[in-house]
PDB file of N, CA and C in Angstrom:
ATOM      1  N   MET A   1     -13.044  10.653   2.005  1.00  0.00           N
ATOM      2  CA  MET A   1     -13.423   9.948   2.310  1.00  0.00           C
ATOM      3  C   MET A   1     -11.712   9.345   2.176  1.00  0.00           C
ATOM      4  N   SER A   2     -11.212  10.085   1.377  1.00  0.00           N
ATOM      5  CA  SER A   2      -9.786   9.461   1.238  1.00  0.00           C
ATOM      6  C   SER A   2      -9.085   9.085   2.342  1.00  0.00           C
ATOM      7  N   ARG A   3      -9.071  10.398   3.309  1.00  0.00           N
ATOM      8  CA  ARG A   3      -8.384   9.979   4.730  1.00  0.00           C
ATOM      9  C   ARG A   3      -8.884   8.322   5.049  1.00  0.00           C
ATOM     10  N   SER A   4     -10.206   8.341   5.194  1.00  0.00           N
ATOM     11  CA  SER A   4     -10.663   7.288   6.130  1.00  0.00           C
ATOM     12  C   SER A   4     -10.108   6.019   5.127  1.00  0.00           C
ATOM     13  N   VAL A   5      -9.659   6.319   3.719  1.00  0.00           N
ATOM     14  CA  VAL A   5      -9.580   5.036   3.083  1.00  0.00           C
ATOM     15  C   VAL A   5      -7.883   4.587   3.844  1.00  0.00           C
ATOM     16  N   GLU A   6      -7.470   5.734   3.733  1.00  0.00           N
ATOM     17  CA  GLU A   6      -5.932   5.785   4.482  1.00  0.00           C
ATOM     18  C   GLU A   6      -5.867   5.145   5.985  1.00  0.00           C
ATOM     19  N   LEU A   7      -7.075   5.417   6.624  1.00  0.00           N
ATOM     20  CA  LEU A   7      -6.859   4.960   7.927  1.00  0.00           C
ATOM     21  C   LEU A   7      -6.918   3.248   8.102  1.00  0.00           C
ATOM     22  N   ILE A   8      -7.994   2.885   6.783  1.00  0.00           N
ATOM     23  CA  ILE A   8      -8.382   1.468   6.873  1.00  0.00           C
ATOM     24  C   ILE A   8      -7.265   0.643   6.350  1.00  0.00           C
ATOM     25  N   VAL A   9      -6.625   1.104   5.409  1.00  0.00           N
ATOM     26  CA  VAL A   9      -5.994   0.363   5.047  1.00  0.00           C
ATOM     27  C   VAL A   9      -4.579   0.489   6.017  1.00  0.00           C
ATOM     28  N   GLU A  10      -3.888   1.794   6.984  1.00  0.00           N
ATOM     29  CA  GLU A  10      -3.141   1.678   7.671  1.00  0.00           C
ATOM     30  C   GLU A  10      -3.151   0.258   8.826  1.00  0.00           C
ATOM     31  N   GLY A  11      -4.348   0.080   8.945  1.00  0.00           N
ATOM     32  CA  GLY A  11      -4.839  -0.949   9.718  1.00  0.00           C
ATOM     33  C   GLY A  11      -4.331  -2.644   8.958  1.00  0.00           C
ATOM     34  N   TYR A  12      -4.880  -2.729   7.849  1.00  0.00           N
ATOM     35  CA  TYR A  12      -4.652  -3.567   7.573  1.00  0.00           C
ATOM     36  C   TYR A  12      -3.429  -3.740   7.434  1.00  0.00           C
ATOM     37  N   VAL A  13      -2.888  -2.492   7.218  1.00  0.00           N
ATOM     38  CA  VAL A  13      -1.327  -2.819   6.816  1.00  0.00           C
ATOM     39  C   VAL A  13      -0.736  -3.782   8.126  1.00  0.00           C
ATOM     40  N   ARG A  14      -1.192  -2.800   9.053  1.00  0.00           N
ATOM     41  CA  ARG A  14      -0.281  -3.092  10.618  1.00  0.00           C
ATOM     42  C   ARG A  14      -0.971  -4.487  11.230  1.00  0.00           C
ATOM     43  N   LEU A  15      -2.443  -5.013  10.084  1.00  0.00           N
ATOM     44  CA  LEU A  15      -2.585  -6.941  10.721  1.00  0.00           C
ATOM     45  C   LEU A  15      -1.780  -7.488   9.719  1.00  0.00           C
ATOM     46  N   ASN A  16      -1.073  -6.839   8.939  1.00  0.00           N
ATOM     47  CA  ASN A  16      -0.612  -7.651   7.823  1.00  0.00           C
ATOM     48  C   ASN A  16      -1.895  -8.454   7.225  1.00  0.00           C
ATOM     49  N   ASP A  17      -3.225  -7.652   6.996  1.00  0.00           N
ATOM     50  CA  ASP A  17      -3.890  -8.425   6.537  1.00  0.00           C
ATOM     51  C   ASP A  17      -4.667  -8.141   5.001  1.00  0.00           C
ATOM     52  N   ARG A  18      -3.300  -8.632   3.976  1.00  0.00           N
ATOM     53  CA  ARG A  18      -3.652  -8.881   2.359  1.00  0.00           C
ATOM     54  C   ARG A  18      -4.602  -9.586   1.966  1.00  0.00           C
ATOM     55  N   ASP A  19      -5.118  -9.845   2.863  1.00  0.00           N
ATOM     56  CA  ASP A  19      -6.795 -10.586   1.468  1.00  0.00           C
ATOM     57  C   ASP A  19      -7.936  -9.413   2.299  1.00  0.00           C
ATOM     58  N   ALA A  20      -7.667  -8.463   3.035  1.00  0.00           N
ATOM     59  CA  ALA A  20      -8.783  -7.735   3.376  1.00  0.00           C
ATOM     60  C   ALA A  20      -8.737  -6.547   2.147  1.00  0.00           C
ATOM     61  N   LEU A  21      -7.306  -6.535   2.282  1.00  0.00           N
ATOM     62  CA  LEU A  21      -6.427  -5.427   1.500  1.00  0.00           C
ATOM     63  C   LEU A  21      -6.981  -5.724  -0.028  1.00  0.00           C
ATOM     64  N   GLU A  22      -6.567  -7.355  -0.536  1.00  0.00           N
ATOM     65  CA  GLU A  22      -7.310  -7.453  -1.509  1.00  0.00           C
ATOM     66  C   GLU A  22      -8.495  -7.207  -1.718  1.00  0.00           C
ATOM     67  N   GLY A  23      -9.397  -7.397  -1.002  1.00  0.00           N
ATOM     68  CA  GLY A  23     -10.635  -7.760  -1.434  1.00  0.00           C
ATOM     69  C   GLY A  23     -11.103  -6.013  -1.351  1.00  0.00           C
ATOM     70  N   ILE A  24     -10.885  -5.194  -0.609  1.00  0.00           N
ATOM     71  CA  ILE A  24     -11.759  -3.979  -0.785  1.00  0.00           C
ATOM     72  C   ILE A  24     -10.792  -2.943  -1.947  1.00  0.00           C
ATOM     73  N   LEU A  25      -9.533  -3.614  -2.693  1.00  0.00           N
ATOM     74  CA  LEU A  25      -8.960  -3.327  -3.728  1.00  0.00           C
ATOM     75  C   LEU A  25      -9.834  -3.567  -4.630  1.00  0.00           C
ATOM     76  N   THR A  26      -9.926  -5.355  -4.789  1.00  0.00           N
ATOM     77  CA  THR A  26     -11.525  -5.319  -5.703  1.00  0.00           C
ATOM     78  C   THR A  26     -12.257  -4.427  -5.900  1.00  0.00           C
ATOM     79  N   HIS A  27     -12.913  -4.184  -4.733  1.00  0.00           N
ATOM     80  CA  HIS A  27     -14.666  -3.834  -4.426  1.00  0.00           C
ATOM     81  C   HIS A  27     -14.371  -2.404  -5.032  1.00  0.00           C
ATOM     82  N   ARG A  28     -12.906  -1.987  -5.056  1.00  0.00           N
ATOM     83  CA  ARG A  28     -13.090  -0.467  -5.778  1.00  0.00           C
ATOM     84  C   ARG A  28     -13.301  -0.459  -6.715  1.00  0.00           C
ATOM     85  N   GLN A  29     -12.594  -1.173  -7.524  1.00  0.00           N
ATOM     86  CA  GLN A  29     -12.252  -1.882  -9.061  1.00  0.00           C
ATOM     87  C   GLN A  29     -13.334  -2.056  -9.375  1.00  0.00           C
ATOM     88  N   ASP A  30     -14.130  -2.736  -9.304  1.00  0.00           N
ATOM     89  CA  ASP A  30     -15.709  -3.090  -9.472  1.00  0.00           C
ATOM     90  C   ASP A  30     -16.227  -1.311  -9.773  1.00  0.00           C
ATOM     91  N   LEU A  31     -16.316  -0.755  -8.411  1.00  0.00           N
ATOM     92  CA  LEU A  31     -16.828   0.103  -8.412  1.00  0.00           C
ATOM     93  C   LEU A  31     -16.333   1.283  -9.588  1.00  0.00           C
ATOM     94  N   LEU A  32     -15.308   1.208 -10.183  1.00  0.00           N
ATOM     95  CA  LEU A  32     -14.729   1.937 -11.335  1.00  0.00           C
ATOM     96  C   LEU A  32     -14.964   2.184 -12.633  1.00  0.00           C
ATOM     97  N   ARG A  33     -15.046   0.547 -12.472  1.00  0.00           N
ATOM     98  CA  ARG A  33     -15.595   0.263 -14.128  1.00  0.00           C
ATOM     99  C   ARG A  33     -17.104   0.395 -14.008  1.00  0.00           C
ATOM    100  N   GLN A  34     -17.794   0.042 -12.865  1.00  0.00           N
ATOM    101  CA  GLN A  34     -18.953   0.389 -12.987  1.00  0.00           C
ATOM    102  C   GLN A  34     -19.626   2.032 -13.124  1.00  0.00           C
ATOM    103  N   LEU A  35     -18.939   3.460 -12.720  1.00  0.00           N
ATOM    104  CA  LEU A  35     -18.932   4.778 -12.504  1.00  0.00           C
ATOM    105  C   LEU A  35     -18.125   4.635 -13.889  1.00  0.00           C
ATOM    106  N   VAL A  36     -18.045   4.402 -14.540  1.00  0.00           N
ATOM    107  CA  VAL A  36     -17.267   4.773 -15.871  1.00  0.00           C
ATOM    108  C   VAL A  36     -17.845   4.373 -17.259  1.00  0.00           C
ATOM    109  N   ALA A  37     -19.313   3.204 -16.633  1.00  0.00           N
ATOM    110  CA  ALA A  37     -20.296   2.844 -17.806  1.00  0.00           C
ATOM    111  C   ALA A  37     -21.069   3.463 -17.913  1.00  0.00           C
ATOM    112  N   VAL A  38     -21.545   4.110 -16.504  1.00  0.00           N
ATOM    113  CA  VAL A  38     -22.380   5.422 -16.193  1.00  0.00           C
ATOM    114  C   VAL A  38     -22.593   6.156 -17.410  1.00  0.00           C
ATOM    115  N   THR A  39     -24.448   6.599 -17.672  1.00  0.00           N
ATOM    116  CA  THR A  39     -24.275   7.249 -18.466  1.00  0.00           C
ATOM    117  C   THR A  39     -25.800   8.037 -18.584  1.00  0.00           C
ATOM    118  N   GLY A  40     -26.037   9.783 -18.547  1.00  0.00           N
ATOM    119  CA  GLY A  40     -26.692  10.194 -18.027  1.00  0.00           C
ATOM    120  C   GLY A  40     -26.579  10.905 -16.820  1.00  0.00           C
ATOM    121  N   VAL A  41     -25.369  11.123 -16.434  1.00  0.00           N
ATOM    122  CA  VAL A  41     -24.927  12.110 -15.304  1.00  0.00           C
ATOM    123  C   VAL A  41     -23.769  12.216 -15.344  1.00  0.00           C
ATOM    124  N   ASP A  42     -22.702  12.795 -14.600  1.00  0.00           N
ATOM    125  CA  ASP A  42     -21.110  13.485 -14.630  1.00  0.00           C
ATOM    126  C   ASP A  42     -20.773  12.344 -13.978  1.00  0.00           C
ATOM    127  N   PRO A  43     -20.006  11.298 -13.880  1.00  0.00           N
ATOM    128  CA  PRO A  43     -19.435  10.702 -12.658  1.00  0.00           C
ATOM    129  C   PRO A  43     -17.921  10.913 -12.387  1.00  0.00           C
ATOM    130  N   LYS A  44     -17.063  12.055 -13.324  1.00  0.00           N
ATOM    131  CA  LYS A  44     -15.935  12.695 -12.754  1.00  0.00           C
ATOM    132  C   LYS A  44     -15.566  12.719 -11.236  1.00  0.00           C
ATOM    133  N   GLN A  45     -16.130  13.019 -10.834  1.00  0.00           N
ATOM    134  CA  GLN A  45     -15.934  13.635  -9.337  1.00  0.00           C
ATOM    135  C   GLN A  45     -15.819  12.176  -8.333  1.00  0.00           C
ATOM    136  N   ALA A  46     -16.694  11.273  -8.949  1.00  0.00           N
ATOM    137  CA  ALA A  46     -17.000   9.696  -7.961  1.00  0.00           C
ATOM    138  C   ALA A  46     -15.944   9.120  -8.640  1.00  0.00           C
ATOM    139  N   ILE A  47     -14.987   9.595  -9.953  1.00  0.00           N
ATOM    140  CA  ILE A  47     -14.648   8.314 -10.884  1.00  0.00           C
ATOM    141  C   ILE A  47     -12.658   8.842  -9.901  1.00  0.00           C
ATOM    142  N   ALA A  48     -12.774   9.619  -9.716  1.00  0.00           N
ATOM    143  CA  ALA A  48     -11.737  10.384  -9.533  1.00  0.00           C
ATOM    144  C   ALA A  48     -11.137  10.259  -7.653  1.00  0.00           C
ATOM    145  N   GLN A  49     -11.847   9.859  -7.251  1.00  0.00           N
ATOM    146  CA  GLN A  49     -11.888  10.152  -5.773  1.00  0.00           C
ATOM    147  C   GLN A  49     -11.662   8.086  -5.805  1.00  0.00           C
ATOM    148  N   VAL A  50     -12.632   7.335  -6.370  1.00  0.00           N
ATOM    149  CA  VAL A  50     -12.270   5.754  -6.246  1.00  0.00           C
ATOM    150  C   VAL A  50     -11.061   5.503  -7.233  1.00  0.00           C
ATOM    151  N   SER A  51     -10.584   5.662  -8.112  1.00  0.00           N
ATOM    152  CA  SER A  51      -9.108   6.164  -8.358  1.00  0.00           C
ATOM    153  C   SER A  51      -7.945   6.439  -7.241  1.00  0.00           C
ATOM    154  N   GLU A  52      -7.876   7.456  -6.507  1.00  0.00           N
ATOM    155  CA  GLU A  52      -7.499   7.566  -5.441  1.00  0.00           C
ATOM    156  C   GLU A  52      -7.617   6.729  -4.783  1.00  0.00           C
ATOM    157  N   GLU A  53      -8.705   6.042  -4.360  1.00  0.00           N
ATOM    158  CA  GLU A  53      -8.544   5.241  -3.235  1.00  0.00           C
ATOM    159  C   GLU A  53      -7.807   3.871  -3.402  1.00  0.00           C
ATOM    160  N   ILE A  54      -7.932   3.871  -5.016  1.00  0.00           N
ATOM    161  CA  ILE A  54      -7.076   2.515  -5.123  1.00  0.00           C
ATOM    162  C   ILE A  54      -5.433   2.363  -5.474  1.00  0.00           C
ATOM    163  N   THR A  55      -5.173   3.293  -5.532  1.00  0.00           N
ATOM    164  CA  THR A  55      -3.988   4.275  -5.029  1.00  0.00           C
ATOM    165  C   THR A  55      -3.365   4.184  -3.815  1.00  0.00           C
ATOM    166  N   ILE A  56      -4.099   4.549  -2.985  1.00  0.00           N
ATOM    167  CA  ILE A  56      -3.754   4.233  -1.073  1.00  0.00           C
ATOM    168  C   ILE A  56      -3.656   2.810  -1.190  1.00  0.00           C
ATOM    169  N   ILE A  57      -4.759   2.240  -1.636  1.00  0.00           N
ATOM    170  CA  ILE A  57      -4.876   1.043  -1.483  1.00  0.00           C
ATOM    171  C   ILE A  57      -3.733  -0.054  -2.377  1.00  0.00           C
ATOM    172  N   GLU A  58      -3.464   0.114  -3.097  1.00  0.00           N
ATOM    173  CA  GLU A  58      -2.204  -0.261  -3.776  1.00  0.00           C
ATOM    174  C   GLU A  58      -0.677   0.097  -3.279  1.00  0.00           C
ATOM    175  N   ALA A  59      -0.724   1.002  -2.260  1.00  0.00           N
ATOM    176  CA  ALA A  59       0.466   1.588  -1.524  1.00  0.00           C
ATOM    177  C   ALA A  59       0.130   0.472  -0.653  1.00  0.00           C
ATOM    178  N   GLY A  60      -0.859   0.643   0.198  1.00  0.00           N
ATOM    179  CA  GLY A  60      -0.847  -0.396   1.207  1.00  0.00           C
ATOM    180  C   GLY A  60      -0.115  -2.045   0.720  1.00  0.00           C
ATOM    181  N   LEU A  61      -0.648  -2.505  -0.200  1.00  0.00           N
ATOM    182  CA  LEU A  61      -0.459  -3.584  -0.463  1.00  0.00           C
ATOM    183  C   LEU A  61       0.957  -3.761  -1.096  1.00  0.00           C
ATOM    184  N   ALA A  62       1.627  -2.804  -1.830  1.00  0.00           N
ATOM    185  CA  ALA A  62       3.225  -2.887  -1.850  1.00  0.00           C
ATOM    186  C   ALA A  62       3.841  -2.867  -0.535  1.00  0.00           C
ATOM    187  N   THR A  63       3.787  -2.465   0.647  1.00  0.00           N
ATOM    188  CA  THR A  63       3.927  -2.734   1.461  1.00  0.00           C
ATOM    189  C   THR A  63       4.372  -3.768   1.912  1.00  0.00           C
ATOM    190  N   LEU A  64       3.412  -4.215   2.163  1.00  0.00           N
ATOM    191  CA  LEU A  64       3.027  -6.189   2.526  1.00  0.00           C
ATOM    192  C   LEU A  64       4.871  -6.745   1.791  1.00  0.00           C
ATOM    193  N   VAL A  65       4.859  -7.597   2.813  1.00  0.00           N
ATOM    194  CA  VAL A  65       5.940  -8.928   2.507  1.00  0.00           C
ATOM    195  C   VAL A  65       5.315  -9.688   1.744  1.00  0.00           C
ATOM    196  N   PRO A  66       6.290  -9.799   0.471  1.00  0.00           N
ATOM    197  CA  PRO A  66       5.208 -10.764  -0.471  1.00  0.00           C
ATOM    198  C   PRO A  66       4.797 -12.360  -0.280  1.00  0.00           C
ATOM    199  N   GLU A  67       3.260 -12.789  -0.360  1.00  0.00           N
ATOM    200  CA  GLU A  67       3.622 -14.160  -0.289  1.00  0.00           C
ATOM    201  C   GLU A  67       4.314 -15.403  -0.687  1.00  0.00           C
TER     202      GLU A  67
END
């Protein structure tokens, strides 16, 4: 799914849509917090995936001109 996230981030960067990027970043951060709290199953792969997506989103945000 990271390639999908890369394409989404690239689109938002082209549109200079900081709000959308911050929204998906917040969503992924919330998801990561929930995954870390999971018990009874091993969420390591999901945590790694979401962490990678957060890195991609943060990199996209870093390319935008500061407000």
